[in-house]
PDB file of N, CA and C in Angstrom:
ATOM      1  N   MET A  92      23.994 -62.104 -89.118  1.00 92.00           N
ATOM      2  CA  MET A  92      24.850 -62.992 -88.349  1.00 92.00           C
ATOM      3  C   MET A  92      26.012 -62.234 -87.792  1.00 92.00           C
ATOM      4  N   ASN A  93      26.340 -62.518 -86.559  1.00 95.00           N
ATOM      5  CA  ASN A  93      27.472 -61.893 -85.888  1.00 95.00           C
ATOM      6  C   ASN A  93      28.650 -62.841 -85.873  1.00 95.00           C
ATOM      7  N   LEU A  94      29.762 -62.390 -86.375  1.00 95.00           N
ATOM      8  CA  LEU A  94      31.001 -63.172 -86.370  1.00 95.00           C
ATOM      9  C   LEU A  94      31.967 -62.658 -85.300  1.00 95.00           C
ATOM     10  N   ARG A  95      32.340 -63.526 -84.390  1.00 97.00           N
ATOM     11  CA  ARG A  95      33.296 -63.184 -83.373  1.00 97.00           C
ATOM     12  C   ARG A  95      34.722 -63.581 -83.894  1.00 97.00           C
ATOM     13  N   ILE A  96      35.527 -62.565 -84.078  1.00 97.00           N
ATOM     14  CA  ILE A  96      36.882 -62.780 -84.629  1.00 97.00           C
ATOM     15  C   ILE A  96      37.902 -62.487 -83.573  1.00 97.00           C
ATOM     16  N   GLY A  97      38.753 -63.475 -83.265  1.00 97.00           N
ATOM     17  CA  GLY A  97      39.782 -63.281 -82.260  1.00 97.00           C
ATOM     18  C   GLY A  97      41.140 -63.063 -82.858  1.00 97.00           C
ATOM     19  N   TYR A  98      41.810 -62.057 -82.358  1.00 97.00           N
ATOM     20  CA  TYR A  98      43.200 -61.783 -82.747  1.00 97.00           C
ATOM     21  C   TYR A  98      43.901 -61.065 -81.601  1.00 97.00           C
ATOM     22  N   SER A  99      45.232 -61.002 -81.708  1.00 97.00           N
ATOM     23  CA  SER A  99      46.010 -60.437 -80.645  1.00 97.00           C
ATOM     24  C   SER A  99      46.203 -58.951 -80.877  1.00 97.00           C
ATOM     25  N   PRO A 100      46.654 -58.225 -79.840  1.00 97.00           N
ATOM     26  CA  PRO A 100      46.885 -56.778 -79.955  1.00 97.00           C
ATOM     27  C   PRO A 100      48.200 -56.419 -80.599  1.00 97.00           C
ATOM     28  N   CYS A 101      48.912 -57.413 -81.115  1.00 95.00           N
ATOM     29  CA  CYS A 101      50.214 -57.078 -81.737  1.00 95.00           C
ATOM     30  C   CYS A 101      49.990 -56.271 -83.006  1.00 95.00           C
ATOM     31  N   PRO A 102      50.928 -55.433 -83.422  1.00 97.00           N
ATOM     32  CA  PRO A 102      50.725 -54.561 -84.560  1.00 97.00           C
ATOM     33  C   PRO A 102      50.395 -55.283 -85.859  1.00 97.00           C
ATOM     34  N   ASN A 103      51.002 -56.439 -86.074  1.00 95.00           N
ATOM     35  CA  ASN A 103      50.667 -57.188 -87.289  1.00 95.00           C
ATOM     36  C   ASN A 103      49.187 -57.569 -87.360  1.00 95.00           C
ATOM     37  N   ASP A 104      48.672 -58.084 -86.278  1.00 95.00           N
ATOM     38  CA  ASP A 104      47.266 -58.528 -86.265  1.00 95.00           C
ATOM     39  C   ASP A 104      46.340 -57.353 -86.371  1.00 95.00           C
ATOM     40  N   THR A 105      46.594 -56.285 -85.616  1.00 96.00           N
ATOM     41  CA  THR A 105      45.688 -55.146 -85.707  1.00 96.00           C
ATOM     42  C   THR A 105      45.696 -54.524 -87.111  1.00 96.00           C
ATOM     43  N   PHE A 106      46.831 -54.529 -87.779  1.00 97.00           N
ATOM     44  CA  PHE A 106      46.889 -54.076 -89.174  1.00 97.00           C
ATOM     45  C   PHE A 106      46.065 -54.983 -90.056  1.00 97.00           C
ATOM     46  N   ILE A 107      46.215 -56.262 -89.914  1.00 95.00           N
ATOM     47  CA  ILE A 107      45.515 -57.226 -90.806  1.00 95.00           C
ATOM     48  C   ILE A 107      44.008 -57.101 -90.639  1.00 95.00           C
ATOM     49  N   PHE A 108      43.559 -56.983 -89.412  1.00 95.00           N
ATOM     50  CA  PHE A 108      42.082 -56.978 -89.191  1.00 95.00           C
ATOM     51  C   PHE A 108      41.455 -55.633 -89.101  1.00 95.00           C
ATOM     52  N   TYR A 109      42.225 -54.544 -89.250  1.00 96.00           N
ATOM     53  CA  TYR A 109      41.662 -53.164 -89.110  1.00 96.00           C
ATOM     54  C   TYR A 109      40.512 -52.942 -90.085  1.00 96.00           C
ATOM     55  N   ALA A 110      40.769 -53.122 -91.369  1.00 96.00           N
ATOM     56  CA  ALA A 110      39.726 -52.832 -92.364  1.00 96.00           C
ATOM     57  C   ALA A 110      38.471 -53.633 -92.123  1.00 96.00           C
ATOM     58  N   LEU A 111      38.622 -54.902 -91.750  1.00 94.00           N
ATOM     59  CA  LEU A 111      37.453 -55.739 -91.519  1.00 94.00           C
ATOM     60  C   LEU A 111      36.650 -55.278 -90.320  1.00 94.00           C
ATOM     61  N   THR A 112      37.358 -54.985 -89.260  1.00 94.00           N
ATOM     62  CA  THR A 112      36.617 -54.627 -88.020  1.00 94.00           C
ATOM     63  C   THR A 112      36.149 -53.147 -87.962  1.00 94.00           C
ATOM     64  N   HIS A 113      36.595 -52.357 -88.943  1.00 95.00           N
ATOM     65  CA  HIS A 113      36.142 -50.934 -89.023  1.00 95.00           C
ATOM     66  C   HIS A 113      35.228 -50.661 -90.201  1.00 95.00           C
ATOM     67  N   GLY A 114      34.665 -51.745 -90.741  1.00 93.00           N
ATOM     68  CA  GLY A 114      33.647 -51.571 -91.779  1.00 93.00           C
ATOM     69  C   GLY A 114      34.177 -51.137 -93.129  1.00 93.00           C
ATOM     70  N   LEU A 115      35.437 -51.247 -93.420  1.00 96.00           N
ATOM     71  CA  LEU A 115      35.986 -50.863 -94.676  1.00 96.00           C
ATOM     72  C   LEU A 115      35.928 -51.983 -95.722  1.00 96.00           C
ATOM     73  N   ILE A 116      35.618 -53.149 -95.289  1.00 95.00           N
ATOM     74  CA  ILE A 116      35.419 -54.315 -96.196  1.00 95.00           C
ATOM     75  C   ILE A 116      33.938 -54.738 -96.030  1.00 95.00           C
ATOM     76  N   PRO A 117      33.169 -54.729 -97.138  1.00 94.00           N
ATOM     77  CA  PRO A 117      31.785 -55.138 -97.008  1.00 94.00           C
ATOM     78  C   PRO A 117      31.652 -56.593 -96.667  1.00 94.00           C
ATOM     79  N   VAL A 118      30.780 -56.865 -95.697  1.00 92.00           N
ATOM     80  CA  VAL A 118      30.546 -58.226 -95.269  1.00 92.00           C
ATOM     81  C   VAL A 118      29.068 -58.566 -95.297  1.00 92.00           C
ATOM     82  N   ASP A 119      28.371 -57.935 -96.238  1.00 92.00           N
ATOM     83  CA  ASP A 119      26.916 -58.176 -96.414  1.00 92.00           C
ATOM     84  C   ASP A 119      26.126 -57.990 -95.124  1.00 92.00           C
ATOM     85  N   ASN A 120      25.456 -59.018 -94.741  1.00 92.00           N
ATOM     86  CA  ASN A 120      24.589 -58.949 -93.537  1.00 92.00           C
ATOM     87  C   ASN A 120      25.244 -59.487 -92.265  1.00 92.00           C
ATOM     88  N   HIS A 121      26.570 -59.322 -92.185  1.00 93.00           N
ATOM     89  CA  HIS A 121      27.303 -59.845 -91.047  1.00 93.00           C
ATOM     90  C   HIS A 121      27.801 -58.657 -90.189  1.00 93.00           C
ATOM     91  N   ALA A 122      27.761 -58.868 -88.862  1.00 94.00           N
ATOM     92  CA  ALA A 122      28.352 -57.943 -87.939  1.00 94.00           C
ATOM     93  C   ALA A 122      29.660 -58.578 -87.448  1.00 94.00           C
ATOM     94  N   ILE A 123      30.680 -57.782 -87.230  1.00 95.00           N
ATOM     95  CA  ILE A 123      31.946 -58.269 -86.769  1.00 95.00           C
ATOM     96  C   ILE A 123      32.128 -57.819 -85.306  1.00 95.00           C
ATOM     97  N   THR A 124      32.410 -58.770 -84.462  1.00 97.00           N
ATOM     98  CA  THR A 124      32.773 -58.486 -83.086  1.00 97.00           C
ATOM     99  C   THR A 124      34.202 -58.870 -82.871  1.00 97.00           C
ATOM    100  N   PRO A 125      35.123 -57.922 -82.732  1.00 97.00           N
ATOM    101  CA  PRO A 125      36.512 -58.269 -82.486  1.00 97.00           C
ATOM    102  C   PRO A 125      36.733 -58.679 -81.017  1.00 97.00           C
ATOM    103  N   ILE A 126      37.461 -59.753 -80.872  1.00 97.00           N
ATOM    104  CA  ILE A 126      37.851 -60.258 -79.544  1.00 97.00           C
ATOM    105  C   ILE A 126      39.377 -60.149 -79.507  1.00 97.00           C
ATOM    106  N   ILE A 127      39.908 -59.179 -78.764  1.00 98.00           N
ATOM    107  CA  ILE A 127      41.326 -58.946 -78.768  1.00 98.00           C
ATOM    108  C   ILE A 127      41.912 -59.524 -77.457  1.00 98.00           C
ATOM    109  N   GLU A 128      42.748 -60.568 -77.608  1.00 97.00           N
ATOM    110  CA  GLU A 128      43.337 -61.229 -76.422  1.00 97.00           C
ATOM    111  C   GLU A 128      44.760 -61.602 -76.750  1.00 97.00           C
ATOM    112  N   ASP A 129      45.568 -61.998 -75.741  1.00 96.00           N
ATOM    113  CA  ASP A 129      46.920 -62.447 -75.971  1.00 96.00           C
ATOM    114  C   ASP A 129      46.832 -63.787 -76.672  1.00 96.00           C
ATOM    115  N   VAL A 130      47.921 -64.165 -77.325  1.00 94.00           N
ATOM    116  CA  VAL A 130      47.954 -65.386 -78.157  1.00 94.00           C
ATOM    117  C   VAL A 130      47.646 -66.643 -77.356  1.00 94.00           C
ATOM    118  N   GLU A 131      48.136 -66.758 -76.124  1.00 94.00           N
ATOM    119  CA  GLU A 131      47.839 -67.942 -75.346  1.00 94.00           C
ATOM    120  C   GLU A 131      46.357 -68.064 -75.028  1.00 94.00           C
ATOM    121  N   THR A 132      45.721 -66.957 -74.744  1.00 96.00           N
ATOM    122  CA  THR A 132      44.241 -67.004 -74.519  1.00 96.00           C
ATOM    123  C   THR A 132      43.496 -67.379 -75.764  1.00 96.00           C
ATOM    124  N   LEU A 133      43.950 -66.883 -76.927  1.00 96.00           N
ATOM    125  CA  LEU A 133      43.331 -67.233 -78.177  1.00 96.00           C
ATOM    126  C   LEU A 133      43.507 -68.761 -78.456  1.00 96.00           C
ATOM    127  N   ASN A 134      44.671 -69.265 -78.137  1.00 94.00           N
ATOM    128  CA  ASN A 134      44.940 -70.699 -78.338  1.00 94.00           C
ATOM    129  C   ASN A 134      43.917 -71.529 -77.540  1.00 94.00           C
ATOM    130  N   ARG A 135      43.735 -71.126 -76.250  1.00 94.00           N
ATOM    131  CA  ARG A 135      42.769 -71.843 -75.402  1.00 94.00           C
ATOM    132  C   ARG A 135      41.328 -71.704 -75.940  1.00 94.00           C
ATOM    133  N   LYS A 136      40.972 -70.481 -76.371  1.00 94.00           N
ATOM    134  CA  LYS A 136      39.612 -70.297 -76.918  1.00 94.00           C
ATOM    135  C   LYS A 136      39.388 -71.092 -78.210  1.00 94.00           C
ATOM    136  N   ALA A 137      40.441 -71.322 -78.966  1.00 93.00           N
ATOM    137  CA  ALA A 137      40.309 -72.094 -80.195  1.00 93.00           C
ATOM    138  C   ALA A 137      39.901 -73.535 -79.871  1.00 93.00           C
ATOM    139  N   LEU A 138      40.229 -73.994 -78.733  1.00 92.00           N
ATOM    140  CA  LEU A 138      39.917 -75.374 -78.327  1.00 92.00           C
ATOM    141  C   LEU A 138      38.532 -75.473 -77.693  1.00 92.00           C
ATOM    142  N   GLU A 139      37.990 -74.340 -77.325  1.00 90.00           N
ATOM    143  CA  GLU A 139      36.616 -74.356 -76.693  1.00 90.00           C
ATOM    144  C   GLU A 139      35.539 -74.275 -77.797  1.00 90.00           C
ATOM    145  N   GLN A 140      34.628 -75.205 -77.744  1.00 90.00           N
ATOM    146  CA  GLN A 140      33.586 -75.240 -78.750  1.00 90.00           C
ATOM    147  C   GLN A 140      32.683 -73.972 -78.639  1.00 90.00           C
ATOM    148  N   HIS A 141      32.418 -73.362 -79.748  1.00 88.00           N
ATOM    149  CA  HIS A 141      31.543 -72.197 -79.854  1.00 88.00           C
ATOM    150  C   HIS A 141      32.081 -70.947 -79.166  1.00 88.00           C
ATOM    151  N   SER A 142      33.389 -70.903 -78.859  1.00 91.00           N
ATOM    152  CA  SER A 142      33.947 -69.723 -78.199  1.00 91.00           C
ATOM    153  C   SER A 142      34.145 -68.553 -79.217  1.00 91.00           C
ATOM    154  N   LEU A 143      34.764 -68.856 -80.334  1.00 96.00           N
ATOM    155  CA  LEU A 143      34.979 -67.834 -81.389  1.00 96.00           C
ATOM    156  C   LEU A 143      34.667 -68.454 -82.759  1.00 96.00           C
ATOM    157  N   ASP A 144      34.205 -67.640 -83.692  1.00 96.00           N
ATOM    158  CA  ASP A 144      33.931 -68.151 -85.007  1.00 96.00           C
ATOM    159  C   ASP A 144      35.200 -68.227 -85.839  1.00 96.00           C
ATOM    160  N   VAL A 145      36.067 -67.250 -85.668  1.00 95.00           N
ATOM    161  CA  VAL A 145      37.393 -67.211 -86.390  1.00 95.00           C
ATOM    162  C   VAL A 145      38.390 -66.722 -85.384  1.00 95.00           C
ATOM    163  N   THR A 146      39.580 -67.340 -85.361  1.00 94.00           N
ATOM    164  CA  THR A 146      40.603 -66.879 -84.454  1.00 94.00           C
ATOM    165  C   THR A 146      42.019 -67.124 -85.007  1.00 94.00           C
ATOM    166  N   LYS A 147      42.900 -66.291 -84.539  1.00 92.00           N
ATOM    167  CA  LYS A 147      44.327 -66.530 -84.802  1.00 92.00           C
ATOM    168  C   LYS A 147      44.811 -67.493 -83.736  1.00 92.00           C
ATOM    169  N   VAL A 148      45.653 -68.456 -84.166  1.00 92.00           N
ATOM    170  CA  VAL A 148      46.323 -69.309 -83.202  1.00 92.00           C
ATOM    171  C   VAL A 148      47.807 -69.337 -83.502  1.00 92.00           C
ATOM    172  N   SER A 149      48.568 -69.727 -82.527  1.00 91.00           N
ATOM    173  CA  SER A 149      50.013 -69.796 -82.736  1.00 91.00           C
ATOM    174  C   SER A 149      50.356 -71.042 -83.533  1.00 91.00           C
ATOM    175  N   PHE A 150      51.494 -71.112 -84.117  1.00 88.00           N
ATOM    176  CA  PHE A 150      51.927 -72.315 -84.830  1.00 88.00           C
ATOM    177  C   PHE A 150      51.935 -73.516 -83.881  1.00 88.00           C
ATOM    178  N   HIS A 151      52.379 -73.290 -82.679  1.00 82.00           N
ATOM    179  CA  HIS A 151      52.437 -74.318 -81.682  1.00 82.00           C
ATOM    180  C   HIS A 151      51.071 -74.952 -81.410  1.00 82.00           C
ATOM    181  N   ALA A 152      50.068 -74.148 -81.313  1.00 80.00           N
ATOM    182  CA  ALA A 152      48.684 -74.625 -81.067  1.00 80.00           C
ATOM    183  C   ALA A 152      48.156 -75.341 -82.294  1.00 80.00           C
ATOM    184  N   PHE A 153      48.526 -74.883 -83.441  1.00 74.00           N
ATOM    185  CA  PHE A 153      48.051 -75.492 -84.681  1.00 74.00           C
ATOM    186  C   PHE A 153      48.633 -76.867 -84.911  1.00 74.00           C
ATOM    187  N   ALA A 154      49.904 -77.020 -84.531  1.00 69.00           N
ATOM    188  CA  ALA A 154      50.620 -78.297 -84.840  1.00 69.00           C
ATOM    189  C   ALA A 154      50.220 -79.381 -83.897  1.00 69.00           C
TER     190      ALA A 154
END
């Protein structure tokens, strides 16, 4: 199974997702596809059905 994970290029996000996207955390039979976009684009993608499997959103988009 391929998981599309969206996060922004800010240092906090790249640090958080580095180990996962570079194979340092075992994910069994899953492949990880990082989708790196600005936060506003990720907010929009979060509202689109089947766009991303997991994504970061801003507090504003979440609320």
